[in-house]
Amino acid sequence: MISAVPPDIDHWLRPFALDEHLHAQAAEVLASLPADVRSDLMSDPAFTMCDYEPGPDRVFHVPVRLSRRGAGRAVVLKRTLCRRPIEFVRWVIAHELAHAHLRNGGRWAGDDPERAADALAAGWGFPKP
Ligand SMILES: [Zn+2]
């Protein structure tokens, strides 16, 4: 697959040290975001992404960067996503980035955060498969 991901996105994602497949999909999703959403996330020094291998005995600590406004935004991806179809992986990443962009809220007062995240993801070109 020929990727058109801008180098700044790739460079920004690197420190999160995602699984290589998830990194590539996250980069594709980020490259497709509206510029204002992308810059909202990429200009936030308290934003972080990570992945983890789910297992029965694992305790997982989400790395959270603190900022003056409190705990930062974090997107956490299960590595089992790697075994799912690409459309599903991209939808999950877009949905999680939407939650981060909306700061886990809705689009308006009383809006359901899950519906809001799906609607944003769909609007960015990643409808729920
Ligand atoms: Zn959700």
XYZ file of C-alpha atoms and ligand atoms in Angstrom:
130
model
C 0.000 0.000 0.000
C 1.319 3.437 -0.896
C 0.988 5.736 2.056
C 0.578 9.472 1.800
C 0.998 10.113 5.508
C 2.795 13.418 6.055
C 6.129 12.997 7.867
C 5.030 15.263 10.725
C 2.227 12.844 11.643
C 4.575 9.872 11.552
C 7.099 11.806 13.609
C 4.473 12.868 16.156
C 3.184 9.310 16.575
C 6.615 7.674 17.041
C 7.088 8.447 20.763
C 3.855 6.584 21.539
C 5.643 3.424 20.336
C 2.518 1.740 19.041
C 2.577 -1.680 17.449
C 3.805 -1.079 13.875
C 0.475 -2.049 12.283
C -1.536 0.130 14.674
C 0.951 2.967 14.148
C 0.396 2.787 10.380
C -3.405 2.752 10.731
C -3.373 5.559 13.302
C -1.232 7.613 10.902
C -3.718 7.019 8.070
C -6.637 8.073 10.280
C -4.814 11.185 11.551
C -3.968 12.172 7.975
C -7.699 12.028 7.133
C -8.881 14.193 10.024
C -10.091 17.757 9.446
C -7.143 20.106 10.017
C -8.685 21.703 13.122
C -9.282 18.328 14.792
C -5.812 17.083 13.919
C -4.166 20.208 15.283
C -6.351 20.053 18.429
C -4.856 16.627 19.161
C -1.328 17.105 17.830
C -0.782 20.444 19.549
C -1.839 19.051 22.942
C 1.324 18.149 24.900
C -0.873 16.212 27.360
C -2.311 13.931 24.667
C -1.025 10.372 24.575
C -1.708 7.117 22.723
C -0.699 3.607 23.692
C -1.510 -0.018 23.005
C -1.497 -3.081 25.191
C -1.862 -6.832 25.019
C -5.017 -7.765 26.934
C -4.682 -10.821 29.121
C -6.365 -12.372 32.162
C -3.581 -11.552 34.621
C -2.510 -8.208 33.355
C -2.876 -4.985 35.167
C -2.584 -2.165 32.741
C -1.573 1.341 33.639
C -2.615 3.993 31.178
C 0.117 6.584 30.850
C -1.481 9.933 31.495
C 0.390 13.154 31.041
C -0.540 15.872 33.436
C -1.120 19.367 32.248
C -2.195 22.558 33.919
C -5.772 21.627 33.072
C -5.471 18.281 34.862
C -5.163 14.760 33.473
C -4.434 14.681 29.767
C -6.327 12.885 27.030
C -5.331 9.301 26.298
C -6.261 6.865 23.530
C -5.685 3.231 24.461
C -5.775 0.496 21.816
C -5.809 -3.264 22.320
C -3.155 -5.061 20.284
C -5.761 -7.718 19.413
C -7.061 -5.052 17.009
C -4.220 -6.107 14.704
C -6.153 -9.244 13.846
C -9.276 -7.343 12.768
C -10.086 -6.004 9.280
C -8.488 -2.672 8.417
C -11.857 -0.851 8.171
C -12.641 -1.951 11.717
C -9.212 -0.910 13.027
C -9.501 2.528 11.440
C -13.045 2.978 12.741
C -11.908 2.119 16.304
C -8.996 4.555 16.083
C -11.208 7.316 14.626
C -13.880 6.639 17.282
C -11.285 6.877 20.083
C -9.745 10.039 18.610
C -13.272 11.480 18.448
C -13.729 10.766 22.162
C -10.422 12.535 22.805
C -11.404 15.502 20.629
C -14.778 15.758 22.409
C -13.039 15.243 25.770
C -15.280 12.217 26.329
C -18.396 14.354 26.094
C -21.083 14.734 23.466
C -21.393 17.310 20.716
C -23.960 19.215 22.731
C -25.531 19.029 26.207
C -27.330 15.709 26.566
C -25.692 14.161 23.480
C -24.639 10.526 23.975
C -20.800 10.400 23.856
C -20.801 7.051 22.010
C -23.171 8.273 19.307
C -21.172 11.492 19.074
C -17.896 9.602 18.602
C -19.443 7.374 15.916
C -20.928 10.384 14.122
C -17.606 12.227 14.101
C -15.732 9.117 12.938
C -18.255 8.607 10.118
C -17.943 12.256 9.124
C -14.179 11.825 8.869
C -14.625 8.889 6.499
C -14.563 6.034 9.002
C -18.123 4.721 9.425
C -18.791 1.876 11.844
C -18.255 -1.319 9.766
Zn -16.660 4.912 22.536
